[in-house]
Short mmCIF file of C-alpha atoms and ligand atoms in Angstrom, two decimals:
data_model
loop_
_atom_site.label_atom_id
_atom_site.label_comp_id
_atom_site.label_asym_id
_atom_site.label_seq_id
_atom_site.Cartn_x
_atom_site.Cartn_y
_atom_site.Cartn_z
CA UNK A 1 23.43 -27.83 -6.70
CA UNK A 2 21.31 -30.97 -6.22
CA UNK A 3 18.21 -31.21 -8.49
CA UNK A 4 15.97 -31.01 -5.28
CA UNK A 5 17.88 -27.85 -4.17
CA UNK A 6 17.74 -26.49 -7.61
CA UNK A 7 14.02 -26.97 -7.57
CA UNK A 8 13.61 -25.44 -4.26
CA UNK A 9 15.87 -22.39 -5.42
CA UNK A 10 13.71 -21.94 -8.72
CA UNK A 11 10.48 -21.66 -6.44
CA UNK A 12 12.06 -19.56 -3.65
CA UNK A 13 9.73 -16.66 -4.86
CA UNK A 14 6.76 -18.77 -5.63
CA UNK A 15 4.57 -18.27 -2.43
CA UNK A 16 5.26 -14.63 -1.36
CA UNK A 17 3.02 -13.13 1.41
CA UNK A 18 3.08 -9.48 2.82
CA UNK A 19 5.38 -9.17 5.67
CA UNK A 20 5.63 -5.46 6.80
CA UNK A 21 5.35 -2.08 5.12
CA UNK A 22 8.14 0.53 6.31
CA UNK A 23 7.30 4.17 6.07
CA UNK A 24 10.12 6.79 6.13
CA UNK A 25 8.58 9.88 7.73
CA UNK A 26 9.77 13.25 9.29
CA UNK A 27 8.37 12.67 12.84
CA UNK A 28 7.89 8.89 13.40
CA UNK A 29 6.70 9.53 17.21
CA UNK A 30 3.90 11.61 15.94
CA UNK A 31 3.02 9.65 12.81
CA UNK A 32 2.85 6.31 14.91
CA UNK A 33 0.41 8.18 17.12
CA UNK A 34 -1.82 9.09 14.04
CA UNK A 35 -1.99 5.61 12.83
CA UNK A 36 -2.92 4.33 16.50
CA UNK A 37 -5.46 7.01 17.23
CA UNK A 38 -6.95 7.35 13.78
CA UNK A 39 -6.83 3.70 12.14
CA UNK A 40 -6.64 1.65 15.36
CA UNK A 41 -3.22 0.25 15.39
CA UNK A 42 -1.27 -1.17 18.48
CA UNK A 43 2.27 -0.51 18.81
CA UNK A 44 3.88 -3.73 19.69
CA UNK A 45 7.72 -3.01 19.15
CA UNK A 46 10.51 -0.09 19.11
CA UNK A 47 13.99 0.17 18.01
CA UNK A 48 16.06 3.48 18.65
CA UNK A 49 18.80 4.93 20.93
CA UNK A 50 17.40 3.02 23.92
CA UNK A 51 18.10 -0.24 21.98
CA UNK A 52 21.51 0.83 20.64
CA UNK A 53 20.64 2.62 17.38
CA UNK A 54 22.20 5.65 16.84
CA UNK A 55 20.91 6.83 13.56
CA UNK A 56 17.15 6.11 13.40
CA UNK A 57 13.95 5.28 15.46
CA UNK A 58 11.32 2.78 14.53
CA UNK A 59 7.97 2.12 15.92
CA UNK A 60 6.22 -1.23 14.64
CA UNK A 61 2.38 -1.02 14.70
CA UNK A 62 0.14 -4.10 14.21
CA UNK A 63 -3.58 -4.84 13.58
CA UNK A 64 -4.55 -8.51 12.76
CA UNK A 65 -2.31 -9.34 9.87
CA UNK A 66 -1.05 -5.70 9.07
CA UNK A 67 2.35 -4.60 10.37
CA UNK A 68 3.70 -1.21 9.61
CA UNK A 69 7.15 0.01 10.59
CA UNK A 70 7.13 3.91 11.04
CA UNK A 71 10.91 5.08 10.89
CA UNK A 72 12.62 8.55 11.20
CA UNK A 73 16.31 9.69 10.82
CA UNK A 74 18.02 11.06 13.76
CA UNK A 75 20.93 12.62 11.84
CA UNK A 76 20.74 15.12 8.97
CA UNK A 77 23.25 13.44 6.56
CA UNK A 78 21.42 9.99 6.46
CA UNK A 79 19.98 8.01 3.71
CA UNK A 80 16.54 8.16 5.57
CA UNK A 81 16.85 11.90 5.91
CA UNK A 82 17.45 12.34 2.28
CA UNK A 83 14.49 9.99 1.42
CA UNK A 84 12.21 12.22 3.70
CA UNK A 85 13.64 15.35 2.24
CA UNK A 86 13.10 14.43 -1.38
CA UNK A 87 9.67 12.58 -1.05
CA UNK A 88 8.17 13.73 1.88
CA UNK A 89 6.60 10.98 4.02
CA UNK A 90 6.11 7.70 2.18
CA UNK A 91 6.64 4.25 1.78
CA UNK A 92 10.18 2.73 1.50
CA UNK A 93 9.85 -0.84 1.76
CA UNK A 94 7.20 -3.34 0.96
CA UNK A 95 8.60 -6.41 2.62
CA UNK A 96 7.61 -9.87 1.62
CA UNK A 97 7.71 -12.92 3.56
CA UNK A 98 9.40 -15.76 1.93
CA UNK A 99 10.62 -19.42 3.11
CA UNK A 100 14.34 -18.80 2.31
CA UNK A 101 15.36 -15.15 2.07
CA UNK A 102 18.83 -15.92 0.60
CA UNK A 103 17.40 -18.00 -2.19
CA UNK A 104 14.75 -15.53 -3.07
CA UNK A 105 17.27 -12.61 -3.11
CA UNK A 106 19.63 -14.71 -5.38
CA UNK A 107 16.80 -15.64 -7.64
CA UNK A 108 15.41 -12.09 -8.01
CA UNK A 109 18.97 -10.78 -8.94
CA UNK A 110 19.45 -13.65 -11.42
CA UNK A 111 16.45 -12.48 -13.05
CA UNK A 112 17.49 -8.78 -13.20
CA UNK A 113 16.33 -7.25 -9.91
CA UNK A 114 18.74 -4.67 -8.53
CA UNK A 115 20.46 -5.66 -5.09
CA UNK A 116 20.01 -3.25 -2.36
CA UNK A 117 21.02 -5.32 0.80
CA UNK A 118 22.70 -8.98 0.37
CA UNK A 119 21.41 -11.51 2.86
CA UNK A 120 21.91 -10.73 6.39
CA UNK A 121 21.21 -13.13 9.34
CA UNK A 122 20.11 -11.11 12.49
CA UNK A 123 20.03 -12.73 15.99
CA UNK A 124 18.86 -12.07 19.50
CA UNK A 125 17.61 -14.09 22.29
CA UNK A 126 14.13 -14.93 20.27
CA UNK A 127 16.23 -16.52 17.56
CA UNK A 128 17.19 -15.65 14.09
CA UNK A 129 15.90 -13.99 10.96
CA UNK A 130 17.17 -13.28 7.41
CA UNK A 131 16.73 -10.11 5.34
CA UNK A 132 17.74 -9.20 1.89
CA UNK A 133 16.42 -6.40 -0.30
CA UNK A 134 15.93 -5.50 -4.04
CA UNK A 135 14.98 -2.52 -5.73
CA UNK A 136 11.62 -1.76 -7.59
CA UNK A 137 10.23 1.54 -8.93
CA UNK A 138 11.73 4.88 -7.67
CA UNK A 139 13.42 4.70 -4.27
CA UNK A 140 10.86 1.74 -3.37
CA UNK A 141 12.45 -1.56 -2.14
CA UNK A 142 11.29 -5.01 -1.44
CA UNK A 143 12.94 -6.87 1.49
CA UNK A 144 12.51 -10.66 1.78
CA UNK A 145 12.10 -11.61 5.32
CA UNK A 146 12.64 -15.13 6.39
CA UNK A 147 11.33 -15.29 9.99
CA UNK A 148 10.74 -19.14 10.46
CA UNK A 149 13.38 -19.39 13.14
CA UNK A 150 12.29 -16.19 14.99
CA UNK A 151 9.95 -15.94 17.90
CA UNK A 152 10.53 -12.20 19.09
CA UNK A 153 7.75 -9.33 19.00
CA UNK A 154 9.06 -8.29 15.34
CA UNK A 155 12.61 -8.90 14.13
CA UNK A 156 16.04 -9.17 16.17
CA UNK A 157 17.13 -5.63 17.12
CA UNK A 158 13.65 -4.41 18.15
CA UNK A 159 12.27 -4.67 21.72
CA UNK A 160 8.66 -5.51 22.77
CA UNK A 161 7.00 -2.29 23.58
CA UNK A 162 3.15 -2.74 23.73
CA UNK A 163 1.08 0.30 23.39
CA UNK A 164 -2.71 -0.60 22.70
CA UNK A 165 -4.56 1.54 20.28
CA UNK A 166 -5.92 4.61 21.93
CA UNK A 167 -8.45 4.99 19.02
CA UNK A 168 -11.87 6.08 20.28
CA UNK A 169 -13.65 3.44 17.93
CA UNK A 170 -12.04 0.25 16.68
CA UNK A 171 -11.97 -0.48 12.95
CA UNK A 172 -11.38 -4.01 11.82
CA UNK A 173 -8.45 -3.69 9.23
CA UNK A 174 -7.30 -7.16 8.52
CA UNK A 175 -4.81 -7.56 5.73
CA UNK A 176 -3.28 -5.77 2.66
CA UNK A 177 -5.36 -6.53 -0.32
CA UNK A 178 -3.13 -4.77 -2.89
CA UNK A 179 -0.23 -2.02 -3.25
CA UNK A 180 -0.33 0.31 -5.98
CA UNK A 181 2.75 1.83 -7.40
CA UNK A 182 2.58 5.14 -9.57
CA UNK A 183 5.45 5.09 -12.18
CA UNK A 184 6.44 7.76 -14.87
CA UNK A 185 4.98 8.20 -18.53
CA UNK A 186 5.28 5.26 -20.70
CA UNK A 187 6.97 3.16 -17.69
CA UNK A 188 3.77 0.98 -16.83
CA UNK A 189 4.82 -1.81 -19.16
CA UNK A 190 8.40 -1.84 -18.02
CA UNK A 191 7.56 -2.44 -14.15
CA UNK A 192 4.79 -4.88 -15.18
CA UNK A 193 7.30 -6.74 -16.88
CA UNK A 194 9.57 -6.53 -14.06
CA UNK A 195 7.09 -8.20 -11.71
CA UNK A 196 6.28 -10.84 -14.39
CA UNK A 197 10.17 -11.61 -15.06
CA UNK A 198 11.55 -11.31 -11.53
CA UNK A 199 8.68 -12.53 -9.25
CA UNK A 200 7.00 -14.87 -11.95
CA UNK A 201 3.74 -12.68 -11.29
CA UNK A 202 0.87 -12.70 -13.97
CA UNK A 203 -1.30 -9.85 -14.99
CA UNK A 204 -4.65 -10.12 -13.54
CA UNK A 205 -6.21 -7.10 -15.24
CA UNK A 206 -5.50 -4.01 -17.13
CA UNK A 207 -7.24 -0.69 -17.61
CA UNK A 208 -6.44 1.87 -20.28
CA UNK A 209 -7.24 5.51 -20.54
CA UNK A 210 -10.50 4.74 -21.98
CA UNK A 211 -11.43 2.96 -18.91
CA UNK A 212 -10.11 5.27 -16.30
CA UNK A 213 -10.74 8.81 -17.51
CA UNK A 214 -12.83 11.88 -17.16
CA UNK A 215 -13.05 15.13 -18.99
CA UNK A 216 -9.86 16.13 -17.53
CA UNK A 217 -7.63 13.35 -16.15
CA UNK A 218 -6.68 9.97 -17.17
CA UNK A 219 -4.43 6.98 -16.18
CA UNK A 220 -3.39 3.41 -17.39
CA UNK A 221 -3.14 0.60 -15.16
CA UNK A 222 -2.14 -3.11 -14.99
CA UNK A 223 -2.61 -5.47 -11.94
CA UNK A 224 0.24 -7.71 -11.46
CA UNK A 225 -0.28 -10.84 -8.91
CA UNK A 226 1.40 -13.95 -7.57
CA UNK A 227 -0.50 -17.30 -8.48
CA UNK A 228 -2.49 -17.29 -5.23
CA UNK A 229 -3.64 -13.74 -5.44
CA UNK A 230 -2.27 -13.08 -2.05
CA UNK A 231 0.10 -10.34 -3.25
CA UNK A 232 -1.16 -7.88 -5.89
CA UNK A 233 0.87 -4.84 -7.34
CA UNK A 234 -1.22 -2.71 -9.57
CA UNK A 235 1.08 -0.31 -11.61
CA UNK A 236 -0.20 2.94 -12.71
CA UNK A 237 1.09 5.53 -15.20
CA UNK A 238 -0.31 8.99 -16.30
CA UNK A 239 -2.26 9.30 -19.55
CA UNK A 240 -2.88 12.56 -21.51
CA UNK A 241 -6.11 14.36 -20.27
CA UNK A 242 -7.27 17.84 -20.86
CA UNK A 243 -5.74 18.86 -17.37
CA UNK A 244 -3.13 16.96 -15.13
CA UNK A 245 -3.49 13.56 -14.42
CA UNK A 246 -3.61 12.73 -10.75
CA UNK A 247 -0.56 10.38 -11.38
CA UNK A 248 1.23 13.27 -12.58
CA UNK A 249 0.48 15.20 -9.62
CA UNK A 250 1.60 12.34 -7.42
CA UNK A 251 4.87 12.08 -9.61
CA UNK A 252 5.38 15.91 -9.16
CA UNK A 253 4.99 15.89 -5.23
CA UNK A 254 6.64 12.56 -4.59
CA UNK A 255 9.58 13.45 -7.11
CA UNK A 256 9.29 10.42 -8.77
CA UNK A 257 7.63 6.96 -8.87
CA UNK A 258 6.51 5.38 -5.50
CA UNK A 259 3.66 3.81 -3.66
CA UNK A 260 0.49 5.48 -4.36
CA UNK A 261 -1.94 3.46 -2.01
CA UNK A 262 -2.28 0.50 0.27
CA UNK A 263 -5.75 -1.13 0.16
CA UNK A 264 -6.49 -2.56 3.56
CA UNK A 265 -8.99 -5.58 3.73
CA UNK A 266 -12.05 -5.50 6.34
CA UNK A 267 -14.58 -7.97 6.53
CA UNK A 268 -17.23 -5.27 7.90
CA UNK A 269 -16.67 -2.07 5.75
CA UNK A 270 -19.69 -0.10 7.24
CA UNK A 271 -18.65 -0.68 10.80
CA UNK A 272 -14.85 0.11 9.81
CA UNK A 273 -15.62 3.32 7.93
CA UNK A 274 -17.92 4.53 10.71
CA UNK A 275 -15.12 3.93 13.21
CA UNK A 276 -12.63 5.54 11.09
CA UNK A 277 -14.90 8.59 10.48
CA UNK A 278 -15.44 8.82 14.38
CA UNK A 279 -11.51 8.76 14.62
CA UNK A 280 -11.29 11.77 12.30
CA UNK A 281 -9.89 10.14 9.16
CA UNK A 282 -10.96 12.01 6.11
CA UNK A 283 -12.36 10.35 2.89
CA UNK A 284 -12.99 11.22 -0.71
CA UNK A 285 -16.51 12.14 -0.85
CA UNK A 286 -18.47 10.70 -4.11
CA UNK A 287 -21.12 13.14 -5.30
CA UNK A 288 -24.76 12.32 -4.56
CA UNK A 289 -25.28 11.61 -8.06
CA UNK A 290 -23.18 8.47 -7.65
CA UNK A 291 -25.85 6.93 -5.28
CA UNK A 292 -28.74 7.63 -7.50
CA UNK A 293 -27.43 5.38 -10.18
CA UNK A 294 -25.97 2.59 -7.67
CA UNK A 295 -28.75 0.25 -7.77
CA UNK A 296 -28.88 0.17 -11.35
CA UNK A 297 -25.31 -0.41 -11.77
CA UNK A 298 -24.56 -3.00 -9.22
CA UNK A 299 -27.99 -4.81 -8.74
CA UNK A 300 -28.88 -6.37 -5.38
CA UNK A 301 -26.34 -6.17 -2.54
CA UNK A 302 -26.41 -7.14 1.18
CA UNK A 303 -25.83 -3.31 2.37
CA UNK A 304 -28.63 -0.83 2.89
CA UNK A 305 -28.13 1.79 0.09
CA UNK A 306 -28.91 4.70 2.65
CA UNK A 307 -25.98 3.51 4.80
CA UNK A 308 -23.57 3.37 2.13
CA UNK A 309 -24.96 6.87 1.00
CA UNK A 310 -24.54 8.25 4.53
CA UNK A 311 -20.73 6.81 4.79
CA UNK A 312 -19.95 7.58 1.12
CA UNK A 313 -18.84 4.08 0.60
CA UNK A 314 -18.36 3.06 -3.26
CA UNK A 315 -19.42 -0.35 -4.98
CA UNK A 316 -18.40 -2.32 -7.84
CA UNK A 317 -19.40 -5.56 -9.43
CA UNK A 318 -17.86 -8.02 -11.79
CA UNK A 319 -19.01 -11.38 -12.96
CA UNK A 320 -17.83 -13.12 -9.53
CA UNK A 321 -19.44 -10.82 -7.17
CA UNK A 322 -19.11 -7.30 -5.85
CA UNK A 323 -16.84 -5.24 -3.51
CA UNK A 324 -17.07 -2.09 -1.43
CA UNK A 325 -14.26 0.37 -1.22
CA UNK A 326 -13.51 3.83 -0.09
CA UNK A 327 -10.22 5.95 -0.22
CA UNK A 328 -8.82 8.34 2.23
CA UNK A 329 -7.60 11.59 1.56
CA UNK A 330 -3.62 11.96 1.36
CA UNK A 331 -2.14 10.77 4.62
CA UNK A 332 0.46 13.70 4.94
CA UNK A 333 0.90 17.25 3.58
CA UNK A 334 1.99 16.22 -0.02
CA UNK A 335 -0.83 14.71 -2.12
CA UNK A 336 0.92 11.47 -2.20
CA UNK A 337 0.24 8.21 -0.29
CA UNK A 338 -3.23 7.25 0.54
CA UNK A 339 -5.28 4.30 1.95
CA UNK A 340 -8.11 2.50 0.27
CA UNK A 341 -10.40 0.32 2.74
CA UNK A 342 -12.03 -2.61 0.80
CA UNK A 343 -14.40 -5.45 1.37
CA UNK A 344 -14.49 -8.07 -1.23
CA UNK A 345 -17.66 -10.01 -1.52
CA UNK A 346 -16.61 -12.56 -4.41
CA UNK A 347 -15.32 -9.99 -6.52
CA UNK A 348 -11.61 -9.73 -7.88
CA UNK A 349 -12.19 -6.21 -9.22
CA UNK A 350 -10.24 -3.15 -8.37
CA UNK A 351 -13.16 -0.62 -8.80
CA UNK A 352 -13.06 0.01 -12.33
CA UNK A 353 -16.62 1.14 -12.36
CA UNK A 354 -15.92 3.47 -9.70
CA UNK A 355 -13.14 5.27 -11.40
CA UNK A 356 -15.33 7.85 -13.05
CA UNK A 357 -17.22 8.71 -9.83
CA UNK A 358 -14.06 8.79 -7.97
CA UNK A 359 -12.09 10.69 -10.36
CA UNK A 360 -14.84 13.52 -10.13
CA UNK A 361 -14.22 13.75 -6.52
CA UNK A 362 -10.56 13.63 -6.68
CA UNK A 363 -10.68 16.51 -9.30
CA UNK A 364 -12.61 18.50 -6.89
CA UNK A 365 -9.81 17.94 -4.37
CA UNK A 366 -7.09 18.89 -7.18
CA UNK A 367 -9.04 22.12 -8.06
CA UNK A 368 -9.00 23.12 -4.42
CA UNK A 369 -5.15 22.83 -4.48
CA UNK A 370 -4.88 24.57 -7.66
CA UNK A 371 -3.16 21.78 -9.37
CA UNK A 372 -5.88 20.65 -11.90
FE1 FE2 B 1 -6.78 0.08 -5.08
#
């Protein structure tokens, strides 16, 4: 290897970006309809029996820079069927765009990542793309996507199939802000260290159980980020409380570690939450008391307090600015994956000041399910 090639190799993971998130679900046709109708995604591409795939079907959904792939198995004895059987509907792949997927894969494996798919070059009439995957927590994987030489609708093997969103009102969801993983008891440091070692990420913040606890439930969290703060992976583990931690509930229902939530960024959270609520999306509801203390806690903000209270939007502040956020209820029957809708106004925070208010709301939900 020449020294220039060696340098390029060593920096193969330096500037990752989000590419797509693939969900494995029981009924992709219906799930894709839900994300189009409720969350305002357009369908842009498709792969299935009509395109020569015998074992699976995938719908590709897009909204601004967000790209979701919704996949179901067509056969019972299949890796995807086993995934759905064990975990329920959930995130299988958090794919990252890189300049050289082969080098990114080789470097990640050299640094200790478990290989899942060796680099594979796929071609069709729109060009070629290279994919390679490594394992992360649980059954979750990161696929490296190199698509500089590809001009098609999504990736080779998918046909363009455009169905505009049929949402009644259109939210303005733009890109992934962060993707949170739940891991087992005392595993947070192992996985934070994995992102530091394999991806060269650094720790942005950490929270311990004193920050994130209520009378009943507790968790610990470390936020790992790339140097540009483009890709952020918070890692949660449960902590001891009087009752079962919400992370433990997730681990029980998902049968192990996995993606807990995707935070979707919007530049207009008020209009977006209004649209999502009109489309039937359900959110966690902060108690009234939260809004009585809000002005005192976060100071002056641009949004009217009455509107935030009406839409149940949460606010938090750090030394750089403030952020607004709201969490959906689980997106499937098992209380596992959910979305966060987030707007940042300078703040790099993850809503530490909201955890208490939020946990009270989550506990009300847990109590209704009888798992508190
Ligand atoms: Fe979050």
